Coordinates of C-alpha atoms in Angstrom, one line a residue:
X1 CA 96.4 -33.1 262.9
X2 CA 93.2 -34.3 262.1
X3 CA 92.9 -35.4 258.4
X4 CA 90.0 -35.2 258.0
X5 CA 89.0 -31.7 258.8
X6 CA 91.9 -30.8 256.7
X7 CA 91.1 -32.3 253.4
X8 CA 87.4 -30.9 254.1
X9 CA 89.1 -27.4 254.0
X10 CA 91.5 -27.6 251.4
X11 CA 89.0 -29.5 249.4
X12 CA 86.6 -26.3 249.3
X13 CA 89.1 -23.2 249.6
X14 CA 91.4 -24.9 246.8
X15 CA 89.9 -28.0 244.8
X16 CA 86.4 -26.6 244.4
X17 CA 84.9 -29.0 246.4
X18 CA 86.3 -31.8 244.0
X19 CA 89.2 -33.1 245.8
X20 CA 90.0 -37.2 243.7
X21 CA 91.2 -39.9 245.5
X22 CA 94.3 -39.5 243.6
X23 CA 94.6 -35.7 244.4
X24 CA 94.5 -37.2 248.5
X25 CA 96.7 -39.8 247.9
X26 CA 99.4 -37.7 246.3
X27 CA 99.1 -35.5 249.6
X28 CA 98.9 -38.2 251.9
X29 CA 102.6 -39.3 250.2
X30 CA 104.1 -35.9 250.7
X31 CA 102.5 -35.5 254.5
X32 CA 104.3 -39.3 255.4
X33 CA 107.8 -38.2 254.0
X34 CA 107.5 -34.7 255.9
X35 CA 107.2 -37.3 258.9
X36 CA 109.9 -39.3 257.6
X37 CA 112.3 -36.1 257.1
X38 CA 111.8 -34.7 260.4
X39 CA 109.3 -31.2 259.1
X40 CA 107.6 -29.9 261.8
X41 CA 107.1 -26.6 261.0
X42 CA 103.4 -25.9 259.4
X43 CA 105.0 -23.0 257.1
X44 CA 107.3 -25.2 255.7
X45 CA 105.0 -28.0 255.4
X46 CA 102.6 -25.5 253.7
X47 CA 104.4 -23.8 251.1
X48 CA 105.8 -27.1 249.9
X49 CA 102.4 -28.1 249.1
X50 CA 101.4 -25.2 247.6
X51 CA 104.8 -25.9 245.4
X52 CA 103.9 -29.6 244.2
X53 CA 100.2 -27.8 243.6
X54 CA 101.5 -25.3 240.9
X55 CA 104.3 -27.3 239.6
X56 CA 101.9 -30.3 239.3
X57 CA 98.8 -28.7 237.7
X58 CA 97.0 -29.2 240.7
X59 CA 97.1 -32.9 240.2
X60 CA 99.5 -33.2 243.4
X61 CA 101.0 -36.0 241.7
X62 CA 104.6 -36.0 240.1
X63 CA 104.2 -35.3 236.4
X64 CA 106.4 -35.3 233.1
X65 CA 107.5 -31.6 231.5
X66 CA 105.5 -30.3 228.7
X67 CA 107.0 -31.3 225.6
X68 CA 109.6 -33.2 227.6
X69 CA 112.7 -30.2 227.0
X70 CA 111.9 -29.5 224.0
X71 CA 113.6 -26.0 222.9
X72 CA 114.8 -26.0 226.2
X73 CA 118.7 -25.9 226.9
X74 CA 118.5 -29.0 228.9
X75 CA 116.1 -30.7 225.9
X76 CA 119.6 -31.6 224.0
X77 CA 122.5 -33.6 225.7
X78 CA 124.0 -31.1 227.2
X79 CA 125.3 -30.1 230.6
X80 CA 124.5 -27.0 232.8
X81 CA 128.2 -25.5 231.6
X82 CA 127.5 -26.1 227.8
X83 CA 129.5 -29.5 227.5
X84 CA 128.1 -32.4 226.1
X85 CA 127.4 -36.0 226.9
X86 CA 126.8 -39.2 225.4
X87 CA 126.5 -40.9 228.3
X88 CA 124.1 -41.4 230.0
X89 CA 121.6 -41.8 226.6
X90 CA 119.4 -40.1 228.5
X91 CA 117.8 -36.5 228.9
X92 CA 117.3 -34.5 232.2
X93 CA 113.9 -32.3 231.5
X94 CA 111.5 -31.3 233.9
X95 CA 110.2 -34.3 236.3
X96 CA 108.7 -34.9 239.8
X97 CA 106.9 -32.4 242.0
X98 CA 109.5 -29.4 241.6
X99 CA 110.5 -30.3 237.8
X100 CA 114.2 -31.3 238.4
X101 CA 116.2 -30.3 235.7
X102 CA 119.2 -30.5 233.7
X103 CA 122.1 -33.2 234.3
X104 CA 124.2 -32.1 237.5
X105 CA 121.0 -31.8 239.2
X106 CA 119.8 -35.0 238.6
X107 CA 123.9 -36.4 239.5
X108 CA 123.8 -34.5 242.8
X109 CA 120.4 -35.3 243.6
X110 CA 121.1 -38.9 242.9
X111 CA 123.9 -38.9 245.1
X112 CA 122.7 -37.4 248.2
X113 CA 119.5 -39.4 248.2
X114 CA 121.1 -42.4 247.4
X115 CA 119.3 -42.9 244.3
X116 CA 120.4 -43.8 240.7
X117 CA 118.4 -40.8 238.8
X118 CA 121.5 -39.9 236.5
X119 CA 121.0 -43.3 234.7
X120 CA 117.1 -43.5 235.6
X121 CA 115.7 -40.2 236.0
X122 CA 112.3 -42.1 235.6
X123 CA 112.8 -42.5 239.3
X124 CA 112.0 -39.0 240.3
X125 CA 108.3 -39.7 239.1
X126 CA 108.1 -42.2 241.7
X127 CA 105.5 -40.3 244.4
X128 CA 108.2 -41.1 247.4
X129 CA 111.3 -40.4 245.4
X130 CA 109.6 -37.1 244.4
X131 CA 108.3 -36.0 247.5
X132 CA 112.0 -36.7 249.1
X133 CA 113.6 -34.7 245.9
X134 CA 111.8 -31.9 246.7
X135 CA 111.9 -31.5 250.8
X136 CA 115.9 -32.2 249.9
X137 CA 115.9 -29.1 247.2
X138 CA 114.0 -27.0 249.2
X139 CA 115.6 -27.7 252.7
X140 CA 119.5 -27.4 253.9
X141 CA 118.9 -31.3 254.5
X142 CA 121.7 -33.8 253.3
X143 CA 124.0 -30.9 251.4
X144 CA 123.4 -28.1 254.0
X145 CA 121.6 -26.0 251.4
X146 CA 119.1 -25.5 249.0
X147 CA 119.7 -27.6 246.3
X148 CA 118.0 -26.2 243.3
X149 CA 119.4 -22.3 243.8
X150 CA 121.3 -22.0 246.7
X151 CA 117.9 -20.7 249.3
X152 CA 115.7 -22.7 251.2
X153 CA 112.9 -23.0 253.5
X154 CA 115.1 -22.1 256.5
X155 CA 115.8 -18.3 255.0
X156 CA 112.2 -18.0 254.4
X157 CA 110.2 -19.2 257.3
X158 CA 112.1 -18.4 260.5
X159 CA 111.7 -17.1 264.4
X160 CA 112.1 -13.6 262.8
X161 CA 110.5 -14.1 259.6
X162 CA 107.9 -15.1 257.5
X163 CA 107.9 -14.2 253.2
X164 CA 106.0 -16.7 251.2
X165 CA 106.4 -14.5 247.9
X166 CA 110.1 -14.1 247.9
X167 CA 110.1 -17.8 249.3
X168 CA 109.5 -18.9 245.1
X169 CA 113.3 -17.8 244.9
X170 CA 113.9 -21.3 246.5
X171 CA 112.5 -23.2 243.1
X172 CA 112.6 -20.5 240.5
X173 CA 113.0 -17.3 241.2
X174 CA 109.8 -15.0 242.0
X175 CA 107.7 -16.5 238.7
X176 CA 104.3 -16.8 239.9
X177 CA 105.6 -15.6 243.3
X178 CA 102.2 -13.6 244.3
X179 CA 100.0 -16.9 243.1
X180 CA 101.7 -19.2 244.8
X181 CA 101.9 -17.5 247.7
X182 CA 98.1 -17.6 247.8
X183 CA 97.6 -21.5 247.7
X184 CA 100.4 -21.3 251.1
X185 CA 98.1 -19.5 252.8
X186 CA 94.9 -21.7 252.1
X187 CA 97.1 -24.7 252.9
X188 CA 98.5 -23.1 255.9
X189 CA 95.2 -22.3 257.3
X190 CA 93.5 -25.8 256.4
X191 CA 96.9 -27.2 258.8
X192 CA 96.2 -24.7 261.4
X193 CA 92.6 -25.6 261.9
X194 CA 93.0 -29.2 261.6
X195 CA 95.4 -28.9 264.0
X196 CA 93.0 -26.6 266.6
X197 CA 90.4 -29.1 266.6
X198 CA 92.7 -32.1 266.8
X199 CA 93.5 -30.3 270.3
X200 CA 89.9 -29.5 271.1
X201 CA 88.9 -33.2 270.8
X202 CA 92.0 -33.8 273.1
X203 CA 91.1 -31.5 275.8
X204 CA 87.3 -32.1 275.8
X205 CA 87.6 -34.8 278.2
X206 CA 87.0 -33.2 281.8
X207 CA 87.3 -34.7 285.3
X208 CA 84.6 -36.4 286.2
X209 CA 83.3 -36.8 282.7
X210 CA 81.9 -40.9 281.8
X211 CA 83.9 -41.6 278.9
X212 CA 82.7 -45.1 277.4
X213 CA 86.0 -46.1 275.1
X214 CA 86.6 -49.3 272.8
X215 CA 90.2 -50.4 273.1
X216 CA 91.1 -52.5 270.0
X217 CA 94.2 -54.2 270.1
X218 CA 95.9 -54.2 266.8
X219 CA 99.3 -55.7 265.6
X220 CA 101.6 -52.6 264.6
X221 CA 104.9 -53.6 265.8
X222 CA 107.4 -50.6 264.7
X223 CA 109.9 -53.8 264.5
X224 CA 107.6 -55.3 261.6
X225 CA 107.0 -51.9 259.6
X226 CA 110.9 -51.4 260.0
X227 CA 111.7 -55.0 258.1
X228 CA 108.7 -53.9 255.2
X229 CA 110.5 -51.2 254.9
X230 CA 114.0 -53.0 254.3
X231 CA 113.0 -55.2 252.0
X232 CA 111.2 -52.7 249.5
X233 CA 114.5 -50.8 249.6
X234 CA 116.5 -54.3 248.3
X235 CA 113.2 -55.1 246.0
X236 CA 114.5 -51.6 244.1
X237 CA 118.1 -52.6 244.5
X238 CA 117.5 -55.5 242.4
X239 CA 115.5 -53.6 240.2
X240 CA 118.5 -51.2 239.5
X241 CA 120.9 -54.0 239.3
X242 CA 119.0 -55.4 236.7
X243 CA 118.3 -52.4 234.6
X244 CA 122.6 -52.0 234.5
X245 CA 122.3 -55.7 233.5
X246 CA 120.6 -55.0 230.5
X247 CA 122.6 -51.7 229.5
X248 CA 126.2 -53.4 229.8
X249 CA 124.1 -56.4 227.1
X250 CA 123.7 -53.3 224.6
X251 CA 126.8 -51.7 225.3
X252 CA 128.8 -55.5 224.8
X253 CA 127.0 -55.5 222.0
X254 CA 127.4 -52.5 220.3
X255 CA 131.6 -53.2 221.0
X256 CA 131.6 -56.4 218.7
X257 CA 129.5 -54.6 216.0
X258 CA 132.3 -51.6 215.8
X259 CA 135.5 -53.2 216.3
X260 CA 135.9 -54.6 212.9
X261 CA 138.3 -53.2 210.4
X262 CA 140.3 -53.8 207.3
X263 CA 142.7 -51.5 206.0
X264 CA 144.5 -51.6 202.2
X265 CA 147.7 -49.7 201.6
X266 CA 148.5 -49.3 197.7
X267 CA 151.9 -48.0 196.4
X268 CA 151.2 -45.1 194.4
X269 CA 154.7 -44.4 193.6
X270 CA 154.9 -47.6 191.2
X271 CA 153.2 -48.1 188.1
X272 CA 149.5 -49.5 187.9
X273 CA 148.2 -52.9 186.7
X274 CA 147.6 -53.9 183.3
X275 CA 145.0 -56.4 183.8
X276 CA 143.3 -54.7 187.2
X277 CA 144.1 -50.9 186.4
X278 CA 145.5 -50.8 190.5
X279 CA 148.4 -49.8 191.7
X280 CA 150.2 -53.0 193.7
X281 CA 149.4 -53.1 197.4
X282 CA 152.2 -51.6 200.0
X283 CA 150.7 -53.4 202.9
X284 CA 147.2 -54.8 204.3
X285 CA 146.1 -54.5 207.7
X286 CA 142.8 -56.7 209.1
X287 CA 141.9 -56.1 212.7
X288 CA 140.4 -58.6 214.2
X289 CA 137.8 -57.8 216.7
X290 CA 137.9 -61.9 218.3
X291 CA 140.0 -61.1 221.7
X292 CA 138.5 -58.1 222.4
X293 CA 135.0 -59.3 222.2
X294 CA 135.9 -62.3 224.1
X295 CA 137.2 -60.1 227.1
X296 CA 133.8 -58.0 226.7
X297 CA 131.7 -61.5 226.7
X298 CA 133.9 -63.0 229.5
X299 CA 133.5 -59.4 231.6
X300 CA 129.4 -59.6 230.4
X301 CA 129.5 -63.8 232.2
X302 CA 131.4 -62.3 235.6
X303 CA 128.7 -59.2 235.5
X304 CA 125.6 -62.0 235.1
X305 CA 127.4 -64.4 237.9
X306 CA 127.7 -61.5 240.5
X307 CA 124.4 -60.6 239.9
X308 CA 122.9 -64.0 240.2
X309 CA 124.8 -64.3 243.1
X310 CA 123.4 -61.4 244.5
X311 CA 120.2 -61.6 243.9
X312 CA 120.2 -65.2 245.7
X313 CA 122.1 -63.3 248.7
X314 CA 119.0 -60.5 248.2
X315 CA 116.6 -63.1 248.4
X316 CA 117.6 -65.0 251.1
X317 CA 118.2 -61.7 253.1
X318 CA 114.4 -61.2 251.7
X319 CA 113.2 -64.9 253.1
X320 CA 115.3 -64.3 256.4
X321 CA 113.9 -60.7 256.8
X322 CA 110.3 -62.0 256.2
X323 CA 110.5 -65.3 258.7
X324 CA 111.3 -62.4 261.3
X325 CA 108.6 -60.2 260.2
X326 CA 106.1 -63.6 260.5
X327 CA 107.9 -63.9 264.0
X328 CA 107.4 -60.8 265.1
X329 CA 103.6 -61.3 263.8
X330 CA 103.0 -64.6 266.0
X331 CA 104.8 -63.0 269.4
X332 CA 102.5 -59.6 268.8
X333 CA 99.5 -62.0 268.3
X334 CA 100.5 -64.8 271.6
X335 CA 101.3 -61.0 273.2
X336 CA 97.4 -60.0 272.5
X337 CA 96.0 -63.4 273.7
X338 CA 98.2 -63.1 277.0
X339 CA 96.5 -59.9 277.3
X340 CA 92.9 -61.0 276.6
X341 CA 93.3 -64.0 278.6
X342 CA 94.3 -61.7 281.6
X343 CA 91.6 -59.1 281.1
X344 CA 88.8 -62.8 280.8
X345 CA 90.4 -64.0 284.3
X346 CA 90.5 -60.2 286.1
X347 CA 86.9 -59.9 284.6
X348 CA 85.9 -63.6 286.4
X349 CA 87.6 -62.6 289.5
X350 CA 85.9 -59.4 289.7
X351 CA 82.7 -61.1 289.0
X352 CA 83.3 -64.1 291.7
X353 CA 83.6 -61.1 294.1
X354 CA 81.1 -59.1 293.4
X355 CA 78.5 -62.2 293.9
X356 CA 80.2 -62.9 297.1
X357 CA 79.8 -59.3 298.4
X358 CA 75.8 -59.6 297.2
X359 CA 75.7 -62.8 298.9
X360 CA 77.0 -61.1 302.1
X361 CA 75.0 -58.4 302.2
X362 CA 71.4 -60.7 301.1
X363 CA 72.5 -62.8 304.4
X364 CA 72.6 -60.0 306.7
X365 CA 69.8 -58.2 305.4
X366 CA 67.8 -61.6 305.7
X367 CA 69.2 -62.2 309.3
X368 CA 67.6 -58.7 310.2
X369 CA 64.7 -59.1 308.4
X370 CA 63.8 -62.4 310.2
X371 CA 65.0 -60.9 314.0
X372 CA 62.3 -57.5 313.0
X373 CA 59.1 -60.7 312.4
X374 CA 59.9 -62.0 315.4
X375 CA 60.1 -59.1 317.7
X376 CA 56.8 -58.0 315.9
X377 CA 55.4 -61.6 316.9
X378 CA 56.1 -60.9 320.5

């Protein structure tokens, strides 16, 4: 596809001619992790676009519910089935690309994409997690259906079919179906052409056309992008570990503030006190709250120790993993010179030959020149 010939289009038929940098850069993220998840097909691709671009505002970056639940079922601790929860302290309103609701949602989806969004449903405003929330929803992907109401892209955009208005029943049923349906087909045709000229450029070189080309050689090793990519993934393991750090410190905390408690049985059946006006006291029971909250501070040490010691196991894994990326740099870069040093000495030999084949040819012409002046002597 070319890219640029399809921001052009979709920049005029659907962002007035005013498409921001962050408007193309929330794209761009949802194009990489279609790569990344395997969607080939342009009507998929397409209508999920014209999703984000709806549910977003046409910002095409993940955004934050209006009034964050408020007056919404969801807006209150409360599960899908009308139970609810204390824990997580969290709530589950709309967030992301597709607004991912209410608490099971956010569990599974957590779950399948190997993600922690029941305790940090922040996450899903991350532009990658979003993107990847939404091609799982609206895809059989990891759970072998659509996520969010039980349809996906795979009942919609087939061999035998194609319906992008009864397609909205994938996210929400057919609100807005008609509208929506509009901005697939403006994103669908911005693919298609990008796509036709990406082939036309392809196929424009004929035999026995001069082509002058530039070859850069660049490093791009897939080994290198593959070990950036594993150490962002334990940079947001450590990042997780560290948030459950600092929630088991509040929860410790909040056991040694409401353990405490002294109890005073009086016997009512016997006369009171002269002096106090009480009745004498039947028993007195203090709980003391000392073992317990040295358990939860001993459990609260273990928790900081194996997270110390995993985040010096994450970092050296992190120092190892970025040696071999540095590795991997100098063999791509001794690689290039091998190369260039090659192409310098094929060059010199091609250039040693040349001059001896002009040499060759300046000798014999001379020879015949000279044997012509003397004949013409005679």
């Amino acid at each position: 596809m070319d890219k640029d010939i399809f921001y052009l289009e979709i920049g005029q038929s659907l962002f007035s001619g005013r498409l921001s940098s962050a408007q193309q850069d929330g794209i761009e993220v949802k194009i990489e992790a279609f790569d990344r998840h395997g969607i080939e097909d342009e009507r998929w691709r397409a209508y999920m676009l014209a999703t984000s671009y709806h549910e977003t505002a046409f910002t095409m970056q993940p955004v934050e519910e209006i009034g964050k639940g408020k007056g919404k079922p969801y807006g209150e601790k409360r599960k899908y089935d009308g139970t609810a929860y204390s824990y997580p302290d969290k709530l589950y309103f709309g967030r992301g690309d597709v607004q991912l609701t209410w608490y099971e949602n956010y569990k599974k989806m957590g779950k399948w994409l190997g993600i922690p969004l029941l305790t940090c449903p922040e996450l899903a405003l991350d532009p990658d997690i979003s993107a990847s929330i939404m091609i799982e929803g609206m895809t059989q992907g990891v759970s072998t259906r659509g996520d969010f109401t039980g349809m996906s892209l795979e009942n919609y955009f087939n061999h035998r079919k194609e319906d992008p208005v009864n397609a909205r029943r994938i996210v929400n049923g057919l609100d807005r179906a008609q509208l929506i349906a509009g901005y697939y087909k403006k994103f669908l045709a911005a693919l298609r052409i990008a796509m036709v000229v990406l082939l036309l450029i392809v196929a424009g070189c004929k035999p026995r056309q001069v082509v002058t080309e530039r070859v850069v050689t660049r490093t791009d090793s897939t080994a290198v992008r593959v070990l950036k990519d594993s150490l962002m993934k334990k940079e947001k393991q450590i990042a997780f570990l560290r948030t459950d750090l600092k929630r088991a410190s509040k929860e410790n905390i909040h056991i040694k503030s409401d353990s405490h408690r002294h109890e005073i049985h009086y016997d009512t059946s016997a006369p009171p006190d002269s002096v106090t006006g009480k009745q004498p006291v039947a028993s007195e029971i203090i709980t003391h709250i000392r073992s317990r909250y040295e358990k939860v501070a001993g459990d609260e040490e273990t928790r900081r120790d194996e997270w110390s010691g995993e985040r010096e196991s994450r970092v050296l894994e992190q120092k190892s993993e970025v040696s071999a990326v540095d590795r991997q740099t100098d063999e791509d870069r001794l690689k290039e010179k091998k190369v260039s040093s090659r192409r310098n000495h094929t060059l010199f030999l091609a250039g040693v030959m040349v001059g001896l084949v002009i040499e060759i040819l300046l000798l014999c012409f001379g020879s015949r020149l000279g044997l012509f002046r003397r004949r013409k002597v005679l």
